[in-house]
Structures are given as structure tokens and as C-alpha cells.
CSV table of C-alpha atoms in Angstrom, one decimal:
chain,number,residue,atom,x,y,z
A,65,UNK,CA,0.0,0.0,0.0
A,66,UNK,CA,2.9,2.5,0.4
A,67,UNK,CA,3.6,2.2,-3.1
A,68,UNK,CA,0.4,1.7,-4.4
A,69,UNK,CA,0.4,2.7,-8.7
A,70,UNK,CA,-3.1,4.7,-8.1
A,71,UNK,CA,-4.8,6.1,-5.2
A,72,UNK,CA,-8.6,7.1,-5.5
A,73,UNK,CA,-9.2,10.1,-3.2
A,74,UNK,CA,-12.1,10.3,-1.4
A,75,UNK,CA,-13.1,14.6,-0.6
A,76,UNK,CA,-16.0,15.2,1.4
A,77,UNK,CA,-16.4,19.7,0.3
A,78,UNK,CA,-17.6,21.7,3.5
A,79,UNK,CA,-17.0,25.2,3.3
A,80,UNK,CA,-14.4,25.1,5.9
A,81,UNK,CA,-13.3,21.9,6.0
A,82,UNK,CA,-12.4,19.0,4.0
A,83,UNK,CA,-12.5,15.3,5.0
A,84,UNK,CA,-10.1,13.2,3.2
A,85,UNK,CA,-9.7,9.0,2.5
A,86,UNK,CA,-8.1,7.4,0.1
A,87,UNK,CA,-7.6,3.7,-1.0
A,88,UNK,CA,-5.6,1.7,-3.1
A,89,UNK,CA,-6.3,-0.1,-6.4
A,90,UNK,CA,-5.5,-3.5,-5.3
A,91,UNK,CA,-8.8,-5.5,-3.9
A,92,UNK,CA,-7.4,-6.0,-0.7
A,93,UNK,CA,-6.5,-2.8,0.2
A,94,UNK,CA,-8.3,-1.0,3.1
A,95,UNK,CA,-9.9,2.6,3.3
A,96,UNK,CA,-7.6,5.1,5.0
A,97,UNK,CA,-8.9,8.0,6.7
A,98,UNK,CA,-6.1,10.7,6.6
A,99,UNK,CA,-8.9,13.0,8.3
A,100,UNK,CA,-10.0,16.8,8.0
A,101,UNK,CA,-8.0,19.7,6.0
A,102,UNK,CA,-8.5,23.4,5.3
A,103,UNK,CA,-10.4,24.1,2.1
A,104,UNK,CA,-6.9,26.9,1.0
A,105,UNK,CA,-5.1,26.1,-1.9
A,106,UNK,CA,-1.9,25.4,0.5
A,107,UNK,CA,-3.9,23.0,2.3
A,108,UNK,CA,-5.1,20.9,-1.0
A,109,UNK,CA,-1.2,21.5,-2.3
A,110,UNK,CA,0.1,19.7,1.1
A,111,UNK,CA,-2.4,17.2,1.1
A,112,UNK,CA,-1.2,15.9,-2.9
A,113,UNK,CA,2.3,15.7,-1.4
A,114,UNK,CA,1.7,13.6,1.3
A,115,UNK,CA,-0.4,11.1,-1.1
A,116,UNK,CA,2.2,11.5,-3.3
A,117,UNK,CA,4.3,9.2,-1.2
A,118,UNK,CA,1.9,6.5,-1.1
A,119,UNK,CA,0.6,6.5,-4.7
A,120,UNK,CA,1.9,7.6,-8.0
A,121,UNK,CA,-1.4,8.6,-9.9
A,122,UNK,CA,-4.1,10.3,-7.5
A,123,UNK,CA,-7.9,10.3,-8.7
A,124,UNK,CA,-10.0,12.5,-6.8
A,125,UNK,CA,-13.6,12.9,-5.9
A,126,UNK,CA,-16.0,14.7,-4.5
A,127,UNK,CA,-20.2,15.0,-4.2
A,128,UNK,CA,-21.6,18.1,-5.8
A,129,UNK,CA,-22.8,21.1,-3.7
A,130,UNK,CA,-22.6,24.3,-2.4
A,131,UNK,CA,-19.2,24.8,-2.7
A,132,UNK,CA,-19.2,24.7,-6.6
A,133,UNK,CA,-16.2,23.4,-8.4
A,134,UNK,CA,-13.6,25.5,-7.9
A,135,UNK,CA,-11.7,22.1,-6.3
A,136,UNK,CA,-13.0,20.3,-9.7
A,137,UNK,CA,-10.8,23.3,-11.6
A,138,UNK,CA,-7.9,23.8,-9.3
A,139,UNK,CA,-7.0,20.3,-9.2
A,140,UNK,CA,-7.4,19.7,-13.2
A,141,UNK,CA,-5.0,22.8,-13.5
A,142,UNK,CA,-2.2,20.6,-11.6
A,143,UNK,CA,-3.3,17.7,-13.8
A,144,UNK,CA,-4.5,15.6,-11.2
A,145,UNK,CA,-7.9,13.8,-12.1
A,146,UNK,CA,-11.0,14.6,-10.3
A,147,UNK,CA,-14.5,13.3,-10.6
A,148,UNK,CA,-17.4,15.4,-9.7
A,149,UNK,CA,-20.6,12.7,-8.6
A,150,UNK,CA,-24.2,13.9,-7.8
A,151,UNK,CA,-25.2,12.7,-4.6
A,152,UNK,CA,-28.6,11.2,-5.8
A,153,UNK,CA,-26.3,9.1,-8.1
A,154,UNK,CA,-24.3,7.5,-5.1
A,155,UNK,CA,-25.3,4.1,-3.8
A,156,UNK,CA,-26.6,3.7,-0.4
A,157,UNK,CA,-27.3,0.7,1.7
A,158,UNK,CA,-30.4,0.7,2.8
A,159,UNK,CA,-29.7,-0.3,6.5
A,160,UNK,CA,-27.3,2.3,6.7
A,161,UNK,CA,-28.2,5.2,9.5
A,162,UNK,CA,-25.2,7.0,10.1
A,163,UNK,CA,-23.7,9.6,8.2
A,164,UNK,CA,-20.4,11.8,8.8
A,165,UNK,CA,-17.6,13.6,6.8
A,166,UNK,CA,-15.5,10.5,7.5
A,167,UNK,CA,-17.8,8.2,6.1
A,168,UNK,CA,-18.7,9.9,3.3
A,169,UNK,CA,-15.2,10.4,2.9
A,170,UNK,CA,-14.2,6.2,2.8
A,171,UNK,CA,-17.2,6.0,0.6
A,172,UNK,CA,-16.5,8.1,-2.1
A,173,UNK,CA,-12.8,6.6,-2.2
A,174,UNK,CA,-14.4,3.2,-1.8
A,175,UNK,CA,-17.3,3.8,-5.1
A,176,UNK,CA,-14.6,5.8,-7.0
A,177,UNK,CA,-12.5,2.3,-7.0
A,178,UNK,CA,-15.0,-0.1,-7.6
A,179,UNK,CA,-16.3,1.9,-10.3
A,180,UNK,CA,-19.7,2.2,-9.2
A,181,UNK,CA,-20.1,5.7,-9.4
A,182,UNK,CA,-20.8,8.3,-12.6
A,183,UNK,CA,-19.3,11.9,-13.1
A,184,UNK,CA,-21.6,14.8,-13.4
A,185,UNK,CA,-21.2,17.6,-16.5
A,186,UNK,CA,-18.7,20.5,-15.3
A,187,UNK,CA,-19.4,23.6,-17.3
A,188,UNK,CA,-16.4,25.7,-17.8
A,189,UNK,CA,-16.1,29.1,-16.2
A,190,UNK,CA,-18.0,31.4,-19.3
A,191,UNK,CA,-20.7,28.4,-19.1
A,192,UNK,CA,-20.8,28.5,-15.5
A,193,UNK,CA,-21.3,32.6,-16.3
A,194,UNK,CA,-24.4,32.3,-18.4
A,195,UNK,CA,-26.2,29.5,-16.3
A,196,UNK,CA,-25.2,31.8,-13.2
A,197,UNK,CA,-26.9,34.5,-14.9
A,198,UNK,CA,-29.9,32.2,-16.0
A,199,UNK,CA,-30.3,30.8,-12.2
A,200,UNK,CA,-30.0,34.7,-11.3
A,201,UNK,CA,-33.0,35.7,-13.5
A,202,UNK,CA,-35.0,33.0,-12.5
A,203,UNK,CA,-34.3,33.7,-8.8
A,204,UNK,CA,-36.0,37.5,-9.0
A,205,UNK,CA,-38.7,35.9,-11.1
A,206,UNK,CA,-39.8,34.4,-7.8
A,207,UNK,CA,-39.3,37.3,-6.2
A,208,UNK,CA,-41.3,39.3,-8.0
A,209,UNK,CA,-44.5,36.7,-8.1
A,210,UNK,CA,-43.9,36.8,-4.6
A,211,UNK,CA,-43.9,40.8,-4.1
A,212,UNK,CA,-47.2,41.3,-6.4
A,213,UNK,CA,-49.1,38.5,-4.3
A,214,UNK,CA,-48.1,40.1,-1.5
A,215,UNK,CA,-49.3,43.6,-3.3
A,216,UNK,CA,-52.6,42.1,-4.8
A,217,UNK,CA,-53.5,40.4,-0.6
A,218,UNK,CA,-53.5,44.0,0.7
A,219,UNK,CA,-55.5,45.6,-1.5
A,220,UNK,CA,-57.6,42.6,-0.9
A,221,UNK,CA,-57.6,43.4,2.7
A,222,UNK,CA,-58.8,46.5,2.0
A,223,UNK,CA,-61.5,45.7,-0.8
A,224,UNK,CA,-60.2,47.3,-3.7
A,225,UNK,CA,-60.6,45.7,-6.6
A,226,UNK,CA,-59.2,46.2,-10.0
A,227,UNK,CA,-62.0,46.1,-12.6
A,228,UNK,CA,-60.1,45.7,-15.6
A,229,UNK,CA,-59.4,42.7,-17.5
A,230,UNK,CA,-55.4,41.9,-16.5
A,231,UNK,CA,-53.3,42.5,-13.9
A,232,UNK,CA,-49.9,44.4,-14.9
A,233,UNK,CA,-51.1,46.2,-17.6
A,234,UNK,CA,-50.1,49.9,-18.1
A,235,UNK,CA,-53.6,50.6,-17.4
A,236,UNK,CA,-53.4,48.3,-14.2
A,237,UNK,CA,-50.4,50.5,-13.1
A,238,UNK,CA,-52.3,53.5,-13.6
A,239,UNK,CA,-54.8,52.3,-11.7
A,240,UNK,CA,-52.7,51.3,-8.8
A,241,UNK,CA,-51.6,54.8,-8.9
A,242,UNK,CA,-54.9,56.7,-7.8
A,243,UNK,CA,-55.2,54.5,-4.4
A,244,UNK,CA,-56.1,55.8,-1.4
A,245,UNK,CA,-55.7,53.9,1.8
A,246,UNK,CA,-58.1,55.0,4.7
A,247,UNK,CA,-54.9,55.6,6.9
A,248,UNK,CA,-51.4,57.3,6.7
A,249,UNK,CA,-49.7,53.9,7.7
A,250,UNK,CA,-52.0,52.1,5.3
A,251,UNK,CA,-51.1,54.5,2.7
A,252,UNK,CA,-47.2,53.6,3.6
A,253,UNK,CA,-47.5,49.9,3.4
A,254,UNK,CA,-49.3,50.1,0.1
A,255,UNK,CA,-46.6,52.2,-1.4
A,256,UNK,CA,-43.3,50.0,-0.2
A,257,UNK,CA,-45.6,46.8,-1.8
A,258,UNK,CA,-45.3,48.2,-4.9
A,259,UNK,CA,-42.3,49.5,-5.0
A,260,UNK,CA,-41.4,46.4,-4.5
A,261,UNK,CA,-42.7,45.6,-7.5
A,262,UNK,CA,-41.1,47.9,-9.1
A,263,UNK,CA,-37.8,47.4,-7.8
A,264,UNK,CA,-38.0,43.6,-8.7
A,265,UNK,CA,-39.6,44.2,-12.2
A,266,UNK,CA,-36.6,46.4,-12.8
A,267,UNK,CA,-33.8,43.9,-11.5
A,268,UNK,CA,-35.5,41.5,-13.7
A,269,UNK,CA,-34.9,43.3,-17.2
A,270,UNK,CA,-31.4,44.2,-16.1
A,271,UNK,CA,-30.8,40.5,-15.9
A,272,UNK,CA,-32.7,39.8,-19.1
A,273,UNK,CA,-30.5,42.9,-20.9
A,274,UNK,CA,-27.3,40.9,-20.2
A,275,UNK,CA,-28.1,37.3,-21.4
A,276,UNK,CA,-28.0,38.5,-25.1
A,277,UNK,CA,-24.6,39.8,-25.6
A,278,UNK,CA,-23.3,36.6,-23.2
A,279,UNK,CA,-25.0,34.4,-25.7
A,280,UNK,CA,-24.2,36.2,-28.9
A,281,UNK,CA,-20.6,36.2,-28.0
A,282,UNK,CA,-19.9,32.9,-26.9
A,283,UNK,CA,-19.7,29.8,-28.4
A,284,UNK,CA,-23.4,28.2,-27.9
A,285,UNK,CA,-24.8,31.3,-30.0
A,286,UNK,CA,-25.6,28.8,-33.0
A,287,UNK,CA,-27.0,26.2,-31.1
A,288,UNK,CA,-29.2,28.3,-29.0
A,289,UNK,CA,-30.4,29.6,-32.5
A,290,UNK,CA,-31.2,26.8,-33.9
A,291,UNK,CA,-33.3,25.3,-30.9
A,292,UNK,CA,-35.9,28.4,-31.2
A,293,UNK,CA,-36.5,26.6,-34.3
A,294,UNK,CA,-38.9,24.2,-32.1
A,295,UNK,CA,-42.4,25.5,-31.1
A,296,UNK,CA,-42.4,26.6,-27.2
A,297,UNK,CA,-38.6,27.5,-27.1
A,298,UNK,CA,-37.7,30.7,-27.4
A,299,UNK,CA,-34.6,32.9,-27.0
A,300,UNK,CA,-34.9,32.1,-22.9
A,301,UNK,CA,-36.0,28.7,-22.8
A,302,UNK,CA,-32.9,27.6,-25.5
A,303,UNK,CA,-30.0,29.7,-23.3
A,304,UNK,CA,-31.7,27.8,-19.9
A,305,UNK,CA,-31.2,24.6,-22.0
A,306,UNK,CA,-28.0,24.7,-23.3
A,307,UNK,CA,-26.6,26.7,-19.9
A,308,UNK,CA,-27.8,23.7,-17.7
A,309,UNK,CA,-27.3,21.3,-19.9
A,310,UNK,CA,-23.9,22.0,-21.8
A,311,UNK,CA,-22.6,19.7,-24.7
A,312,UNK,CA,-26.0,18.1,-25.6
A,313,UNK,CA,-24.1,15.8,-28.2
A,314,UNK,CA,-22.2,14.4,-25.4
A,315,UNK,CA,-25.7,12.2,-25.0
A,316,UNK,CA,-25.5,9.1,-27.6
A,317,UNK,CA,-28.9,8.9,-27.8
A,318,UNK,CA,-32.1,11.1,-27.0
A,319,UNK,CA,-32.8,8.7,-24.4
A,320,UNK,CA,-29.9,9.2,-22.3
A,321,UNK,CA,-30.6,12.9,-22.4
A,322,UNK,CA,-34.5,12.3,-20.9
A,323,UNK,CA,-32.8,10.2,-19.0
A,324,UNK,CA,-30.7,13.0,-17.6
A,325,UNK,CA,-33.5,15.0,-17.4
A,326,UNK,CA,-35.1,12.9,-15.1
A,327,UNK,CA,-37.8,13.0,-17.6
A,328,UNK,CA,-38.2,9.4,-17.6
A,329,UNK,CA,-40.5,6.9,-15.6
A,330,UNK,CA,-39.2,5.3,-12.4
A,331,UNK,CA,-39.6,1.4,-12.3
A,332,UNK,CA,-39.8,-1.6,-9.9
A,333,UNK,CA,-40.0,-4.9,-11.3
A,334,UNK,CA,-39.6,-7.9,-9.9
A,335,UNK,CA,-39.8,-11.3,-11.6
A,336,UNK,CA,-42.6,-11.2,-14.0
A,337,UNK,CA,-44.0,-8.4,-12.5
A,338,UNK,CA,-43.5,-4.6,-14.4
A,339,UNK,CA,-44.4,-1.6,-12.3
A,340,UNK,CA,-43.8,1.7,-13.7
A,341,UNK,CA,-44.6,5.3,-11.8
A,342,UNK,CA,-44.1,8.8,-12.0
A,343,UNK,CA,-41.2,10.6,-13.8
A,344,UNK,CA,-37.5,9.9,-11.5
A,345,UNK,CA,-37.2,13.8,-11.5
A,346,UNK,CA,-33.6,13.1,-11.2
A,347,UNK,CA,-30.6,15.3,-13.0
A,348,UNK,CA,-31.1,19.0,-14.1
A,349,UNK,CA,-34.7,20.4,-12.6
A,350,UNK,CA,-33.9,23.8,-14.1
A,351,UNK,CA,-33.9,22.4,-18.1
A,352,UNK,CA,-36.8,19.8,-17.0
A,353,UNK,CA,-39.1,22.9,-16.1
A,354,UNK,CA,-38.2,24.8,-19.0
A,355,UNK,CA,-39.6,21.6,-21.3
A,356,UNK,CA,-42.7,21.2,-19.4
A,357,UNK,CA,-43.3,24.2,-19.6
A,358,UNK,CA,-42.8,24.6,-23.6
A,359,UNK,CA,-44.7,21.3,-24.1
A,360,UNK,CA,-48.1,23.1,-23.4
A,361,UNK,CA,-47.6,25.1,-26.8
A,362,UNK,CA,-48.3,21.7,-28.9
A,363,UNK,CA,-51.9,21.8,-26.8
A,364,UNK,CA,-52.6,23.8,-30.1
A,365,UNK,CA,-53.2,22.4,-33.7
A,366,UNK,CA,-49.9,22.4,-35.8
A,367,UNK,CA,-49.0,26.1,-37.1
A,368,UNK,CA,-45.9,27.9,-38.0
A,369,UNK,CA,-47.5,31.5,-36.1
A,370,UNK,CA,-45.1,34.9,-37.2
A,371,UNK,CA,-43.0,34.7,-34.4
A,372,UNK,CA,-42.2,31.4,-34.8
A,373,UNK,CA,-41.6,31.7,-38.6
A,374,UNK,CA,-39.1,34.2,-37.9
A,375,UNK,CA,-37.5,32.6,-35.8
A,376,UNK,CA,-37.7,29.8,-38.4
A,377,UNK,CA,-36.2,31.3,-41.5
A,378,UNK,CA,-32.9,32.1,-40.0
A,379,UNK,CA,-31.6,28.1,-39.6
A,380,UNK,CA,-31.0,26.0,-42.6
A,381,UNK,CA,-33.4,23.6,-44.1
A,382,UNK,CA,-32.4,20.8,-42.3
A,383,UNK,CA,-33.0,21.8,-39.0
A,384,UNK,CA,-36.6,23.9,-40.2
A,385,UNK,CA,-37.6,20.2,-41.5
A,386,UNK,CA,-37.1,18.6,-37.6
A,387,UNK,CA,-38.8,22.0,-36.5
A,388,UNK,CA,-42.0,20.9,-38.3
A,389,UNK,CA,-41.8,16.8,-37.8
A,390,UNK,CA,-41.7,18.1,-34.2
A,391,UNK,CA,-44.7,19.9,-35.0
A,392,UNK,CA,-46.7,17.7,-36.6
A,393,UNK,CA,-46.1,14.5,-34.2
A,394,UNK,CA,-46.5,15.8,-30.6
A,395,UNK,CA,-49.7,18.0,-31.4
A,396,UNK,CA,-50.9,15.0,-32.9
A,397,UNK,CA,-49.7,12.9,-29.8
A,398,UNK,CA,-50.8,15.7,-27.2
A,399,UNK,CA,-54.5,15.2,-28.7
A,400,UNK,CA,-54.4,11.3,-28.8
A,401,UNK,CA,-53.4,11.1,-25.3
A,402,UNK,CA,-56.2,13.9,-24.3
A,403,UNK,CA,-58.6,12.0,-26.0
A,404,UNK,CA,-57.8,8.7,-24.1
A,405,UNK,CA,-58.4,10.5,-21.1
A,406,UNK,CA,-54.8,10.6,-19.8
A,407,UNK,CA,-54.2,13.4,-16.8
A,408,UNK,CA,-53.0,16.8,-18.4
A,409,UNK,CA,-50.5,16.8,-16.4
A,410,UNK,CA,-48.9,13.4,-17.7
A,411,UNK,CA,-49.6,14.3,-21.1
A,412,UNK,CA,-47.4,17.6,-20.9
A,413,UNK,CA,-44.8,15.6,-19.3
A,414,UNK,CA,-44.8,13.4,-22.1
A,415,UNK,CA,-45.0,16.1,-24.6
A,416,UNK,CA,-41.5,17.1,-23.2
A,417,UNK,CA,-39.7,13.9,-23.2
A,418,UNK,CA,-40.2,13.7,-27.0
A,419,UNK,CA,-39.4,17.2,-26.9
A,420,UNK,CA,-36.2,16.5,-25.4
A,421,UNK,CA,-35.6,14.2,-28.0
A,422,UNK,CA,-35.8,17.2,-30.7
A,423,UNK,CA,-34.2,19.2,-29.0
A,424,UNK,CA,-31.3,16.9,-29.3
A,425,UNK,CA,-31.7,16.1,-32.9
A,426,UNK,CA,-31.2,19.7,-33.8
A,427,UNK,CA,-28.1,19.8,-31.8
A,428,UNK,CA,-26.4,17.2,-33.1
A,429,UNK,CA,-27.7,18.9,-37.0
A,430,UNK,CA,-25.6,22.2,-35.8
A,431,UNK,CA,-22.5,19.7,-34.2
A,432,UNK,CA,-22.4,18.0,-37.9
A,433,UNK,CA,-22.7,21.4,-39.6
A,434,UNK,CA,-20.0,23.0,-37.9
């Protein structure tokens, strides 16, 4: 074991510390515990020295979390291998009760020889930018639903209602600006609530103003192009896509990528018995919503609307020809599946697992294009 050819490096990532085993590749070789580090660089520098002595080759790994992947990059940069694992994607026993930083540790060094586990998708830092951007706009979009409910339950309070036909309008905002509370302190509350409103409405088109020029000047610019081509994805459904998802022709097939998407349905079968359930909901929830949420546009007969068609007529032929297959097939699917009197909610779903599969198609189209 001291002179061990390969050492797999279990890292259990807390902000502070970092819990550390490692094990060699021979069968018989037991799980060391070498115990906690710091999380500086000098501390992860030391810590491949001291290995170092026991192993020639070092592979690392670590669970995915918090604390990002700066380890992932710095340890790459020294040319040491590193696996980054999802922790849904790690066996557990079943039995097993007890959990620490030195037993995640032993495990992770443990999985990482036996081969048992899979490495998760690292963007690189000007992907990482964009998706941080993405997760940024989506953030205040839940911000801002939350400030106008908060907005529309005081006035409610108060019985005022708005008698026009949509909220948010100009004319709503007009509206909202002739109120009169009965009190002073009313009056107050009523005016932080919507600037609140305001303030989040605004912080949500800065966020939107950036995600062009990122996209435009990066290298997923024809990609995300060419995905608007499909009905239900437009300019910020595709960058959520692609900025979540990365290298979609890293998939070899559509059905690893619904896989990924945890758009897929969970299974337990046992001898000649088949059980199938709801969707695993495993990988990238972010990307999964953005399909769902897409898929409701083939509730409609098939039709190339104007905004679509220009969005359209700036790919090539190919790719136009998958727009319209796509079309054509899960419109006609979404209304078989109505008809049989499958739950709306399971149709959609299934409307973006096809969807996926598209999207995918046209990827690989750009890939072999450029």
C-alpha cells in the first residue's frame, strides 16, 4: 500500500473543511482515513504531497454542492484527475443510518474504486457565467411573483378591486396609482408593496439585458439559435437549455438525455411483475421545467405562427424540416393522449420527453454542420 500505482481520493467539500480517505487499487487494500484539511489552496497542495508518497497517480472525488467546483478546476490545473458525482447518483445501503464527513469520505474513495459511481457535467467558467446569470433571473422571477401577491393580498384586505381585465397592464399601473388607503400607515404599506414591484420588475430586465450579448458572443450562440426553431422554445428557454445542460451531443442517444432530465419513468419490477410510476425527476430540474413548460404550446393544432416563422427562417433547411416533424407529431400525440383520457399533467410531461428528444436532434444537426 505505500507504493500503491493509483490512489482514489475520497473529498467530502464543506466550506471550511475537507475530510479526506483514500484507498488503493488492489482489492485488498483497506480505506484510510487521513482526516480533516482546510479548504486553502496550501492546504489541498500539502495534502497531494503527502499522497504523493503512497501513490503515483491520485484520482480525486467529490459529491456536488454548495461549494461549486472551484476544487474540480484547481486540481485539473495541476493535472490531477477529479470526478465530480451527484449525490442522488451515489449508492446507499439501505440499512445504513449513520452519516459523517469520515464516512462519506471512505465511501466516495471506496465507489470511486469499484467503479460504481458516474461523473456529473462540469461547465467551464464562461458556461458556468451564463447558467449563473440564467439561475439569477429565474431567482428574481420568484421574487417578483412573490412581491405582487403580497401587493394584490392587501388591496384585498382593503377591498379594492381592480375592474379591468389583467393584472400588470399599463392601465393596471395607472390604476394602482390613484389608491387611497383609509390611513397614513395604510397608505405607507401600500406604497413599499409596490415599489417592491417595481424594484424587482426592474432587476428583472437588467438580468434579461445581459443574457443577449453573453449568448451572442460565446460559443453556444448557433446552437441556441437553432433550438428556437422548435415550437415553445424561445430565446430564454434555449439559453436555460444549453446553460444547464452543456454539450448536448455528449448524450448518444435522445434517451440518455431524458434520461438525464429525469424526464423518464421510475420502475420496480420484480420477476414477471412490471411496475412503472411517475417521472425519477432526477438530473437537471432547471432544463426539465423549461420543457414542461414549452410542451403546453403543442396543446394547439400544428401552425408555423409569425413569431415562430421568424424565428424559423434564419436556420437551414435541415433543421426547419425537424422544426415541423416536431410539430406535426406531438400536437398530434398531445391530442391522442387527451382523447384517451390521460391526466393533463402526464400528457405535458410526455410532450417534453419527446421534446427533449428534438431538441437533441437539432443539436447534433448544428455539431455536424460545424
Amino acid at each position: 500500500m505505500a507504493h500503491a500505482s493509483t490512489l482514489f481520493v475520497g473529498l467530502d467539500v464543506h466550506q471550511e473543511t475537507i475530510a479526506v480517505a483514500y484507498v488503493g487499487e488492489e482489492r485488498e487494500a483497506e480505506v484510510v482515513s487521513v482526516g480533516t484539511i482546510g479548504t486553502r489552496q496550501g492546504d489541498i497542495d500539502k495534502l497531494m504531497r503527502k499522497l504523493h508518497s503512497k501513490g503515483k497517480t491520485l484520482h480525486f472525488v467529490y459529491e456536488a454542492g454548495p461549494c461549486g467546483y472551484w476544487l474540480y478546476r484547481y486540481l485539473t490545473k495541476k493535472d490531477r484527475r477529479c470526478w465530480v458525482v451527484a449525490p442522488s447518483q451515489i449508492p446507499k445501503q439501505a440499512g445504513d443510518r449513520v452519516k459523517t464527513d469520515r464516512r462519506d469520505a471512505v465511501q466516495l474513495a471506496r465507489l470511486r474504486r469499484s467503479g460504481d459511481l458516474s461523473p456529473v457535467y462540469i461547465p467551464s467558467v464562461e458556461d458556468e457565467a451564463i447558467r449563473d446569470v440564467v439561475r439569477a433571473r429565474e431567482d428574481v422571477l420568484k421574487d417578483l411573483k412573490a412581491a405582487k401577491v403580497r401587493l394584490k393580498a392587501f388591496l384585498l384586505r382593503q377591498d379594492m378591486r381592480y375592474e379591468g381585465r389583467a393584472n400588470w397592464t399599463a392601465a393596471h399601473r395607472r390604476w394602482l396609482a390613484t389608491v387611497v388607503c383609509p390611513t397614513p400607515a395604510q397608505q405607507i404599506v401600500f406604497q413599499e408593496y409596490v415599489r417592491a414591484v417595481s424594484e424587482q420588475t426592474e432587476r428583472l430586465q437588467r438580468l434579461e439585458a445581459e443574457l443577449p450579448p453573453l449568448v451572442q458572443t460565446g460559443r453556444w450562440a448557433p446552437v441556441v439559435e437553432a433550438i428556437q426553431a422548435l415550437r415553445g422554445v424561445q430565446f430564454i428557454a434555449a439559453v436555460t437549455l444549453i446553460a444547464e445542460l452543456g454539450e448536448l451531443t455528449r448524450f448518444a442517444t435522445p434517451r440518455q438525455l431524458m434520461s438525464d432530465l429525469g424526464l423518464v419513468p421510475s420502475e420496480h419490477s420484480s420477476g414477471e411483475r412490471r411496475r412503472q410510476g411517475s417521472i425519477t425527476k432526477a438530473g437537471n430540474s432547471h432544463a426539465r421545467r423549461v420543457l414542461v413548460e414549452g410542451a403546453w404550446a403543442y396543446r394547439y393544432p400544428a401552425k408555423v405562427s409569425r413569431h415562430l416563422q421568424l424565428r424559423v427562417e434564419t436556420v437551414p433547411k435541415a433543421i426547419q424540416e425537424i422544426s415541423w416533424k416536431a410539430q406535426v407529431r406531438l400536437c398530434k400525440r398531445y391530442r391522442r393522449l387527451v382523447a384517451r383520457g390521460t391526466n393533463i399533467n402526464q400528457v405535458v410531461v410526455a410532450i417534453a420527453r419527446e421534446m427533449a428528444a428534438f431538441v437533441w436532434a437539432i443539436a447534433r444537426e448544428v455539431a455536424v454542420g460545424h
